[in-house]
Coordinates of C-alpha atoms and ligand atoms in Angstrom, one line a residue:
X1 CA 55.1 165.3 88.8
X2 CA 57.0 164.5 91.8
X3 CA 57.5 161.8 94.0
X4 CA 56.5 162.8 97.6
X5 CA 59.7 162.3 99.1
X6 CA 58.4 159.9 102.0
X7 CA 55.7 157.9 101.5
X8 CA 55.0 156.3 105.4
X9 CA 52.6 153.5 105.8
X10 CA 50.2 152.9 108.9
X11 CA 47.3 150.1 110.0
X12 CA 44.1 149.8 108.2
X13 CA 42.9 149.5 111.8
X14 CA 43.7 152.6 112.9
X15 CA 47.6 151.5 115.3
X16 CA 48.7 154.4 115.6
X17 CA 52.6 154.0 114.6
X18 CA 53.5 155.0 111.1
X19 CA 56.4 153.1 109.5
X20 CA 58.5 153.5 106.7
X21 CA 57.9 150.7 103.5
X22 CA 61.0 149.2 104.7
X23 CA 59.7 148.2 108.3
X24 CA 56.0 147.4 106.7
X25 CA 57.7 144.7 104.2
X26 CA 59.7 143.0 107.2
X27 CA 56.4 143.1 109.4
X28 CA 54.2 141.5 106.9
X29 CA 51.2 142.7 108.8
X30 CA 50.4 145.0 111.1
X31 CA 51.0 144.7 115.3
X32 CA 46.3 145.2 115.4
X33 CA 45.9 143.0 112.6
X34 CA 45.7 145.2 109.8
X35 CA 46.8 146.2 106.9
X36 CA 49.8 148.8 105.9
X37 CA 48.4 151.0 103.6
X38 CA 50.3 154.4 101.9
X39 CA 49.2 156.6 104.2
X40 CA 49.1 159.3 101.5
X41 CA 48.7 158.3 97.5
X42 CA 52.2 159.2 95.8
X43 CA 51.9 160.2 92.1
X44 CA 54.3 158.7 89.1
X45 CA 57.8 160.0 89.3
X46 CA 57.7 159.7 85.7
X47 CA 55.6 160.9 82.9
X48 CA 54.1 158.2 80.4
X49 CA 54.7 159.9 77.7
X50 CA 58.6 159.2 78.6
X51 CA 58.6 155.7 78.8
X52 CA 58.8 154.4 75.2
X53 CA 61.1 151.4 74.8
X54 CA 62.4 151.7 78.5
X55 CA 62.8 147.8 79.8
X56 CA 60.5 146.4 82.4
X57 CA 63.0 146.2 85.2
X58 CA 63.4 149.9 84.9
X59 CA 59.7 150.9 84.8
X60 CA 59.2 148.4 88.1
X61 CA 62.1 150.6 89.1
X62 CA 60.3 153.9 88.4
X63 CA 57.0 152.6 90.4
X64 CA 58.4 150.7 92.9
X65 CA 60.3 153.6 93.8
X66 CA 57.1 156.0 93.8
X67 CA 56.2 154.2 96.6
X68 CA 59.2 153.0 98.6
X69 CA 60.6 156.3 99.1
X70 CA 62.9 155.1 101.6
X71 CA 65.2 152.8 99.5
X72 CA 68.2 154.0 98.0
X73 CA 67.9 154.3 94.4
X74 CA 71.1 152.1 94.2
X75 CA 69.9 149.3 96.6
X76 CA 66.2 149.4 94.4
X77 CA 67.9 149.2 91.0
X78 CA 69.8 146.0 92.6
X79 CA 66.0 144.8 93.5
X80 CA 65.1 145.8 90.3
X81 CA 68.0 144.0 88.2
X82 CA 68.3 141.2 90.2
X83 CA 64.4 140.1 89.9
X84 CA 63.2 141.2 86.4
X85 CA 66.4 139.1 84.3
X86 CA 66.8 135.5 82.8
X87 CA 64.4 133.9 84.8
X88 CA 61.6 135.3 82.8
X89 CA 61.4 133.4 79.5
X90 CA 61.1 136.5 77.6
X91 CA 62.8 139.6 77.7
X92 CA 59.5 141.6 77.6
X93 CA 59.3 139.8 81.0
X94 CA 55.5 140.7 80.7
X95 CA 54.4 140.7 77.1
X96 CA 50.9 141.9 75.5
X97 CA 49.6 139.5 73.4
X98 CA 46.2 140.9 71.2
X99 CA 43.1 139.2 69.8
X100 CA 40.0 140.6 68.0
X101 CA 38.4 141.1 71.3
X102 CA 41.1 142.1 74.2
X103 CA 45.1 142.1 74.9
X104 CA 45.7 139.8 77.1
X105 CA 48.7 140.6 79.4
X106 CA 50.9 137.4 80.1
X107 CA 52.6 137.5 83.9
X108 CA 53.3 133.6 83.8
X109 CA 56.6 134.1 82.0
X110 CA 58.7 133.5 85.2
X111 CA 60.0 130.4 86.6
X112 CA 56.5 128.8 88.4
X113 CA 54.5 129.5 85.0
X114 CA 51.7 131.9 87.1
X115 CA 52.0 135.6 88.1
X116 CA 52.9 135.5 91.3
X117 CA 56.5 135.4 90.2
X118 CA 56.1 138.7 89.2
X119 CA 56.2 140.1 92.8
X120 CA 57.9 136.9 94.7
X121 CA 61.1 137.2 92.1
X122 CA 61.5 140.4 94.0
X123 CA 60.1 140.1 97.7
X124 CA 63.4 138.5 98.7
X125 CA 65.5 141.5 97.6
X126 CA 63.2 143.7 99.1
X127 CA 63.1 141.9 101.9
X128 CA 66.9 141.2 102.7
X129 CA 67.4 144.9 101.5
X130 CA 65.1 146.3 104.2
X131 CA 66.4 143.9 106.9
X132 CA 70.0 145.6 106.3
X133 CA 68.3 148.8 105.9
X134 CA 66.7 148.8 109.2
X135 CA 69.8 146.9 110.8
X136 CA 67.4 144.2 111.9
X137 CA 69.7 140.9 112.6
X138 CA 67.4 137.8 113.1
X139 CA 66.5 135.3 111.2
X140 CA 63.1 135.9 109.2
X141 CA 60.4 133.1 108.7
X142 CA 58.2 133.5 106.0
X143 CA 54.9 132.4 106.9
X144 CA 52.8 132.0 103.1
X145 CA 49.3 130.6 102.9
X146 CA 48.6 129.8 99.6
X147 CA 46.0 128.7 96.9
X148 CA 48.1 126.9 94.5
X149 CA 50.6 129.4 93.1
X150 CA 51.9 131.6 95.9
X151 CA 53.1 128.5 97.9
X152 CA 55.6 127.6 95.1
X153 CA 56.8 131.2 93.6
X154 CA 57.8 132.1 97.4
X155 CA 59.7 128.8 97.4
X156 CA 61.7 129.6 94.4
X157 CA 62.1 133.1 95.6
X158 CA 62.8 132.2 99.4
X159 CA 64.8 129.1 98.4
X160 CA 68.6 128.9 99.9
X161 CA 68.4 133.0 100.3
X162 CA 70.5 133.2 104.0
X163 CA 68.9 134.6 106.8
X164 CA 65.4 133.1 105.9
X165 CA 63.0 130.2 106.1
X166 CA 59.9 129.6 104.1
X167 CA 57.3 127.5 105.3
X168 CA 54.4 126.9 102.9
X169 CA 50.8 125.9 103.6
X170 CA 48.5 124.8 100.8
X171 CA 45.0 123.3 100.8
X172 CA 45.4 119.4 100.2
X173 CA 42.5 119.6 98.6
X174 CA 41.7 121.6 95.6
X175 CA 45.0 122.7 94.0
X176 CA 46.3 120.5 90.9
X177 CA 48.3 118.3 91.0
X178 CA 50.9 119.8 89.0
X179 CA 50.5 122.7 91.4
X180 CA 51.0 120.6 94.1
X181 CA 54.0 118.5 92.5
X182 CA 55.9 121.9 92.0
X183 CA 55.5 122.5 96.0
X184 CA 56.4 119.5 97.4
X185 CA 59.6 118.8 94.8
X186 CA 61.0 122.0 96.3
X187 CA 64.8 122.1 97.2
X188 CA 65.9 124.2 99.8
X189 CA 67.4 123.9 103.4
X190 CA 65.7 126.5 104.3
X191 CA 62.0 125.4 103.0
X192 CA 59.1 123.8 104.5
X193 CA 56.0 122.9 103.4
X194 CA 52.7 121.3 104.7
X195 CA 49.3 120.8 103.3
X196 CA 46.7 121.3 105.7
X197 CA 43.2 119.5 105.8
X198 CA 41.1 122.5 105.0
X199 CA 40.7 125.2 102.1
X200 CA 42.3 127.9 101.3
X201 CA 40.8 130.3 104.0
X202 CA 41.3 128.3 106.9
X203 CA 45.0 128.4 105.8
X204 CA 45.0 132.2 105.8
X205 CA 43.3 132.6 108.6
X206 CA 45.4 130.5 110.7
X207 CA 48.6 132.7 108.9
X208 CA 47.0 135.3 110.4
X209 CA 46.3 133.9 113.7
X210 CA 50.1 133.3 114.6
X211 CA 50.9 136.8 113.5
X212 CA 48.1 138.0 115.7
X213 CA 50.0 135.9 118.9
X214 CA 52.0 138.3 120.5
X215 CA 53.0 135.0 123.2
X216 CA 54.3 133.3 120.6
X217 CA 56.2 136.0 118.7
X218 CA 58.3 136.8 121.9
X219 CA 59.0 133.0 121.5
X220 CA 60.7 133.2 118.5
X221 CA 62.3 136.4 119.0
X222 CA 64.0 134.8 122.5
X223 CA 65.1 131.9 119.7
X224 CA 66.3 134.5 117.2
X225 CA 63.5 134.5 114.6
X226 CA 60.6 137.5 113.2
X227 CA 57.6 136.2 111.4
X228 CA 56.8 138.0 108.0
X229 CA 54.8 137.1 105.2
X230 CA 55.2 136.6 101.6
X231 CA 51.2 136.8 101.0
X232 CA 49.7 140.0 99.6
X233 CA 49.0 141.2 102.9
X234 CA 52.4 142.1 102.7
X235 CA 52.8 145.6 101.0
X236 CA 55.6 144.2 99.4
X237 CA 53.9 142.1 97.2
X238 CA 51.7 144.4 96.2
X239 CA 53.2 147.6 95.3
X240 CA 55.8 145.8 92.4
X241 CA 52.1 144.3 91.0
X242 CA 51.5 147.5 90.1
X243 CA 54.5 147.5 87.5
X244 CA 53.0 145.6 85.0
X245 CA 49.6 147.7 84.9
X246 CA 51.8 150.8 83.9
X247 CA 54.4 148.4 81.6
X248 CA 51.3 147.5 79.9
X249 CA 49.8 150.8 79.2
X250 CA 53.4 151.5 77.5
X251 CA 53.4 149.0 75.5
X252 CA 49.8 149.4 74.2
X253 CA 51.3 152.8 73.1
X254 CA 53.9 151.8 71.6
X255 CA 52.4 149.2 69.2
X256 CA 49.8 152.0 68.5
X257 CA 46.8 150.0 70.2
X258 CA 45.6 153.6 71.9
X259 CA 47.0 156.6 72.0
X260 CA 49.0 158.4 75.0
X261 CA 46.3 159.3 77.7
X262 CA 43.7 156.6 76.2
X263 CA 41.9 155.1 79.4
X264 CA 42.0 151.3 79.4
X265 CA 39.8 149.0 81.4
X266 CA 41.7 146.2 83.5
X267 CA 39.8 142.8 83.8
X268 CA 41.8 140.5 86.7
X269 CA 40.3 137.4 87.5
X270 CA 40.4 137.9 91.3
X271 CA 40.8 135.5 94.3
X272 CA 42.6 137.6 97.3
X273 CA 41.9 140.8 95.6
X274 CA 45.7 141.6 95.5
X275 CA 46.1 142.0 91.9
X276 CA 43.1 143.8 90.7
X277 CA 44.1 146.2 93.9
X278 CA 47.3 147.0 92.3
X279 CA 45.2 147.5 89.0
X280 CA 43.0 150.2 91.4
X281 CA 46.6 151.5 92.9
X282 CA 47.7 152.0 89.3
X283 CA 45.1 154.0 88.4
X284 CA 45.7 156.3 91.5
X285 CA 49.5 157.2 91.0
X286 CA 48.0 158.1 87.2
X287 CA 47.3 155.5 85.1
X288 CA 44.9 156.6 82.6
X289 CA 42.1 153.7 83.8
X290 CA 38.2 153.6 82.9
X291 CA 37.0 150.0 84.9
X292 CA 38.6 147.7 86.6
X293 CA 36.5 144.7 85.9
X294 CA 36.5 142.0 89.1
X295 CA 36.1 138.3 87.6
X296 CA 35.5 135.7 89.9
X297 CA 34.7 132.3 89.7
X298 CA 31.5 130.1 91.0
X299 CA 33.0 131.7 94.6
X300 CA 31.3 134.9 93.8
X301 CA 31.7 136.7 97.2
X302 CA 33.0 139.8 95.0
X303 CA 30.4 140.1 92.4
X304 CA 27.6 139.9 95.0
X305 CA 30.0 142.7 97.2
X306 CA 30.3 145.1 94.1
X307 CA 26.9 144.6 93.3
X308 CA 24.8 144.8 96.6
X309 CA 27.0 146.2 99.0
X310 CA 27.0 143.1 101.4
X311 CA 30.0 141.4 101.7
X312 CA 28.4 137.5 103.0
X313 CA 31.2 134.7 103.0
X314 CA 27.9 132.5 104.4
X315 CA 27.3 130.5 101.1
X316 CA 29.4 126.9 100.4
X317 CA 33.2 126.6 99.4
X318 CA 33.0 125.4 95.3
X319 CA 35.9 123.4 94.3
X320 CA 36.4 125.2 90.9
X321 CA 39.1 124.9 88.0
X322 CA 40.4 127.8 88.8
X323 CA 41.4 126.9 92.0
X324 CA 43.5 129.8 92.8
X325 CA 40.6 132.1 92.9
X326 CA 38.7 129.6 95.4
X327 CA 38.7 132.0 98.0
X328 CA 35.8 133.8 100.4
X329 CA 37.3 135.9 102.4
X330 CA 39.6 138.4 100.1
X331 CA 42.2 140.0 102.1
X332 CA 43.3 142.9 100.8
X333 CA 39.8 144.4 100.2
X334 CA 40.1 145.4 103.3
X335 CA 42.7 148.5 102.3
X336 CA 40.8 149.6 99.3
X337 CA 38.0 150.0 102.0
X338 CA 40.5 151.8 103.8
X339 CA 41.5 154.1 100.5
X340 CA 37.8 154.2 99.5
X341 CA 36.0 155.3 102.8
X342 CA 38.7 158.3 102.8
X343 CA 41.1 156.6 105.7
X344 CA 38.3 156.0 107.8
X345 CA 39.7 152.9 110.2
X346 CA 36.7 152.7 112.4
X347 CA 34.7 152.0 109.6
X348 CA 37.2 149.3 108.5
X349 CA 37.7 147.5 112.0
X350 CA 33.9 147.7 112.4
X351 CA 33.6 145.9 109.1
X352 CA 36.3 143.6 110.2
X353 CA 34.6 142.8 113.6
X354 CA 31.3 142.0 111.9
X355 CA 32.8 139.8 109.4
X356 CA 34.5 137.7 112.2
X357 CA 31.4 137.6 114.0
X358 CA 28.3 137.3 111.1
X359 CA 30.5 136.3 108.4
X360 CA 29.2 139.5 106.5
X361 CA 28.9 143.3 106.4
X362 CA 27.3 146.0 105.1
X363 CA 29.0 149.0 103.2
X364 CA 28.5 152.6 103.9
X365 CA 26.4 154.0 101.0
X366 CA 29.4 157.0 100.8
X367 CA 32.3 154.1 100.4
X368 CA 29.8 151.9 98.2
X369 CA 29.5 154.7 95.8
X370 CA 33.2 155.1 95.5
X371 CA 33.6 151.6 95.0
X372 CA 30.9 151.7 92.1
X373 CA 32.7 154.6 90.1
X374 CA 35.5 152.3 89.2
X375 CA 34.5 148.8 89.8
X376 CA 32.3 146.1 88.3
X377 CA 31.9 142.5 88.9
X378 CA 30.5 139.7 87.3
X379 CA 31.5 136.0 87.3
X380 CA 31.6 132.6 85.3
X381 CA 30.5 129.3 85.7
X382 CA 33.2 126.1 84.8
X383 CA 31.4 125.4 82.2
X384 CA 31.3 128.7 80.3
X385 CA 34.5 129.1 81.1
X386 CA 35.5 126.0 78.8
X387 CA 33.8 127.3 76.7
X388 CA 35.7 130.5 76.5
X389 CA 38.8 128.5 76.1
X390 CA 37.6 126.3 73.7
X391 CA 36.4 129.1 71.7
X392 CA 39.5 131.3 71.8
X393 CA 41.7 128.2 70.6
X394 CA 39.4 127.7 67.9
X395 CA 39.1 130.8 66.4
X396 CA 42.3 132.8 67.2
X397 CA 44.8 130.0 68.0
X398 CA 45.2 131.3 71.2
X399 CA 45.5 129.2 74.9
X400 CA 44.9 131.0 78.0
X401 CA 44.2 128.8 81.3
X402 CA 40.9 128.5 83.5
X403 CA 41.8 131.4 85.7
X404 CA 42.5 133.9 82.8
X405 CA 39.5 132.5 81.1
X406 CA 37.4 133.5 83.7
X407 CA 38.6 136.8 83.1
X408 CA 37.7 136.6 79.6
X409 CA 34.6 135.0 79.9
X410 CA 33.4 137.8 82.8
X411 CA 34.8 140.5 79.9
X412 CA 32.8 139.4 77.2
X413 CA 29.3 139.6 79.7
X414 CA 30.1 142.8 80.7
X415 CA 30.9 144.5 76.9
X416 CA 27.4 143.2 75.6
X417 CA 25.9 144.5 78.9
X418 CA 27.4 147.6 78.4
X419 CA 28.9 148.2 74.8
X420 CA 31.7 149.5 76.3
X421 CA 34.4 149.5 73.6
X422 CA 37.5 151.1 75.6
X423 CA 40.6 149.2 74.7
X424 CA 40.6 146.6 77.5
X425 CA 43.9 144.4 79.3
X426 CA 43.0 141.4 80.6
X427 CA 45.5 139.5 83.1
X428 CA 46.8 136.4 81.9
X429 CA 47.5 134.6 85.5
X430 CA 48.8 131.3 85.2
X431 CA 50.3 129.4 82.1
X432 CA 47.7 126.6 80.6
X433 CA 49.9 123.6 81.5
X434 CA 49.2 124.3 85.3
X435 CA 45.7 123.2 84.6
X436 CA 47.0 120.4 81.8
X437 CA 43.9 118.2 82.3
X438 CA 41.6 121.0 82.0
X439 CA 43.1 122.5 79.3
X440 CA 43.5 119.3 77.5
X441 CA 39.1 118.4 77.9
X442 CA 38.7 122.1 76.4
X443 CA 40.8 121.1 73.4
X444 CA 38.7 118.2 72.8
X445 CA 42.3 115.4 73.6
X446 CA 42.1 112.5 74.7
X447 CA 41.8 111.4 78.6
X448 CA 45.1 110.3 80.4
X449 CA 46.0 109.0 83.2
X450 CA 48.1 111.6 85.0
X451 CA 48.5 115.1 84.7
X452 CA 51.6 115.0 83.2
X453 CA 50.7 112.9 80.4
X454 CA 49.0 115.7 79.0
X455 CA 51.8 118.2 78.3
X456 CA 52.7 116.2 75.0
X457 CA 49.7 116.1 73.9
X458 CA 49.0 119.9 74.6
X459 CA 52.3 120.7 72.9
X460 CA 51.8 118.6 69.8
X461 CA 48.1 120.4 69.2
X462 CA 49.1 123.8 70.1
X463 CA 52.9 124.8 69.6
X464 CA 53.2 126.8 72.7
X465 CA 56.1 125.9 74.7
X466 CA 56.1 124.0 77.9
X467 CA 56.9 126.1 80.4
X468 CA 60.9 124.9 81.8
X469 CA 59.9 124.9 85.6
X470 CA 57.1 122.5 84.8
X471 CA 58.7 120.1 81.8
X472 CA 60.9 117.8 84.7
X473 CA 58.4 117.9 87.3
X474 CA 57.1 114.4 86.9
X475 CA 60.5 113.2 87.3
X476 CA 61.5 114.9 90.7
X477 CA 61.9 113.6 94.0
X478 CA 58.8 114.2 96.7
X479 CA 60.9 116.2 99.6
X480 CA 57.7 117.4 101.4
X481 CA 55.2 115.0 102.6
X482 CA 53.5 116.9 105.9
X483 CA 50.3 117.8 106.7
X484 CA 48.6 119.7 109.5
X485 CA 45.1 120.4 111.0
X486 CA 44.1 124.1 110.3
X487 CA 44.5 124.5 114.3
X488 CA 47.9 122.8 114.5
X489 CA 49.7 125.4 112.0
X490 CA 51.0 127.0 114.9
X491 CA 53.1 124.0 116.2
X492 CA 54.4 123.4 113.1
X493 CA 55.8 126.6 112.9
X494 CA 57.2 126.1 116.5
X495 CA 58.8 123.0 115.4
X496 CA 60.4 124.0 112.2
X497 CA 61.9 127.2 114.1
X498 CA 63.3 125.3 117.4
Ligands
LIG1 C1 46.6 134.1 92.8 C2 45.9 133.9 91.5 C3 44.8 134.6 91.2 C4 44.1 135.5 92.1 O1 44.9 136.7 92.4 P1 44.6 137.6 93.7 O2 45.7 138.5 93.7 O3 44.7 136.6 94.9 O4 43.3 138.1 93.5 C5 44.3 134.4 89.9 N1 44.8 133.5 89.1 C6 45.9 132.8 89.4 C7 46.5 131.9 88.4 C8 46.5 132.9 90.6 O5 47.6 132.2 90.9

């Protein structure tokens, strides 16, 4: 198999201009609002069967590279190396752990305990790297709504790196608290953060207002600056997410789980649909895949999607414990549309305009059929999903956190609905102690009065090791105390750039 040797990336909405991966990551989105997309699918530069024992910075390498054709492979092993190191708390970086009924695949081993690290410890190098690369020399702000975890994995990743700032907006309301303490502790010169009074798609779609405000963008460049993104709209979030699918597979092989070629089914509890489209994008460059299974919480947009064809955000906002995944409007749906309707970005701006207008759409029955090949959804309720915990720490000693368990939970519906009995990865999201209080109800200890309080005790029952990013938190200085109105993002972002 061979790589095609350059992989360009266009609009889901149909601009014409192709552009290399490079000039996609420093855009962020595109100039009509949409998407990049590959505009043709590359395959593995690599056969599976090769990749025994090889280290997860070098199979990111491998995939990365499938995709961004126009890197040098020096400048992407740099990515590579300088990302996927000591900052993980393992050297598997992204270890499988098994039970009786699923592996569970563990991306909250980097410094902000959920798996956005996974792409944000390597967005930065990608991003300087393309930057140099395309001999761009402003300054680039990083504009990042987030739902709890992206906000504070950017940080860390944007934090004190020259040539960029970071400005953060999370939901005030919603996210933990410990999520929430790990945002506004941040250090940084270059990092800004504000919670805004609204959820977590008003603070994505006014992310995606400013991009859209061409006015305002010659602003910045007159002052020196380019607006980018470190959200998965931004293909450069995506396409290392894909790594771990693949890392996975290989090392399901190698502990002699299934054999080489096996399909697998992928169960990612969902929010933005960024992950489980990496999952999808795995499967396309080759990964041997049967389902990719769409969890979502009491927000059920996607189940009702996969299952009637209507995508209809006109239903309330739940505050949920997994409050990463509390999210109507899922982004990057919009380029598996795009993949799934054969390129078709007429059909996706129509969908796009009706969705601004009605709040929903229809799918074509040709592009719902090719989303029903490969994809199921199903959801869970809070309470089932404490269950699930509960359960799992009972009879397996094993601790997996409210977003993961809705994964799990959705997985165990869907093998007695369908006695499906492929071998079957879920993604393990976030680390329990994000969610300490939840976690700590599940395990049946005693109420305290802070989040933090309940580390100890969590430690003391379970054994498993307090993540090091989250173990000082309580002690560290507040640096970030702003907060906008969804509508006033805008002149925040003109203030922190004058
Ligand atoms: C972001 C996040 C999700 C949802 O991932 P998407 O890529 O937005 O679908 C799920 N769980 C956790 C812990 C997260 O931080």
């Amino acid at each position: 198999m061979k790589v095609k040797d350059n992989i360009r990336y266009i609009s889901t909405r149909g601009h014409e201009e192709e552009v290399n991966s490079a000039q996609a990551i420093i855009r962020g989105l595109a100039p009509d609002g949409g998407l990049y997309v590959p505009a043709v699918l590359p395959e593995m530069s690599f056969k599976l069967t090769s990749m025994g024992g090889v280290a997860y910075r070098d199979i990111a390498y491998k995939v990365i590279h499938s995709f961004f054709t126009d890197f040098s492979l020096e400048d992407l092993h740099k990515c590579t190396d300088g990302a996927y190191d000591e900052k993980f708390d393992t050297p598997l970086i992204a270890p499988v752990t098994h039970t009786s009924e699923a592996e569970f695949l563990e991306l909250y081993h980097g410094r902000t305990a959920a798996f956005k690290d996974m792409a944000l410890s390597i967005l930065p190098y990608l991003l300087i790297n393309s930057l140099r690369k395309e001999r761009v020399d402003k300054n680039v702000a990083i504009l990042t709504a987030t739902s709890g975890d992206t906000g504070k994995a950017a940080l860390e990743g944007f934090a004190d790196v020259t040539g960029t700032d970071i400005i953060v907006f999370y939901p005030k309301k919603g996210i933990s608290e410990i999520q929430r303490r790990q945002m506004v502790t941040q250090r940084g010169a270059n990092t800004h953060v504000y919670g805004i009074l609204g959820n977590f798609d008003d603070a994505q779609k006014g992310v995606k207002e400013i991009f859209a405000d061409a006015e305002f963008a010659k602003a910045l460049a007159a002052r020196g600056y380019l607006l980018s993104s470190a959200n998965s709209i931004n293909i450069g979030r995506l396409v290392p997410q894909i790594a771990y699918y693949v890392a996975a597979y290989i090392r399901l092989v190698e502990a002699g789980r299934i054999g080489n070629g096996d399909k697998i089914n992928l169960v990612v509890p969902t929010g933005n649909f960024g992950n489980i489209l990496a999952g999808w994008y795995a499967a396309q460059i080759g990964l041997p895949v049967n389902k990719l299974i769409c969890a979502s919480n009491e927000n059920n947009v996607l189940t009702d999607f996969i299952n009637t064809g209507v995508y209809d955000t006109n239903r309330k906002f739940v505050i949920t414990s997994s409050p990463s995944m509390d999210i109507l409007v899922s982004s990057n749906l919009e380029r598996l549309l795009w993949h799934l309707s054969g390129g078709n970005s007429q059909e996706i701006t129509g969908y796009m305009k009706l969705l601004k207008k009605n709040g929903k759409y229809r799918l074509k029955p040709d592009t719902r059929a090719a989303m029903n090949e490969m994809f199921y959804g199903g959801y869970a309720t809070g309470r089932s999903v404490n269950a699930a915990i509960t359960k799992l720490w009972n009879e397996e000693r094993y601790l997996i956190d409210t977003h993961t368990a809705v994964g799990y939970k959705v997985y165990l519906n869907y093998k007695k609905q369908t006695g499906d009995d492929t071998v079957t990865v879920i993604a393990s999201t976030a680390s329990a102690y994000k969610f300490a209080d939840k976690i700590a109800a599940c395990l049946g200890l005693p109420k305290e009065e802070d989040s933090f309080a309940y580390f100890n005790a969590i430690k003391k029952k379970t054994g498993v090791p307090i993540p090091e990013g989250l173990r000082r938190l309580a002690q560290k200085p507040i640096l970030h105390d702003l907060s906008v109105k969804p509508g006033d993002m805008i002149k925040a972002v003109d203030y922190v750039l004058k």
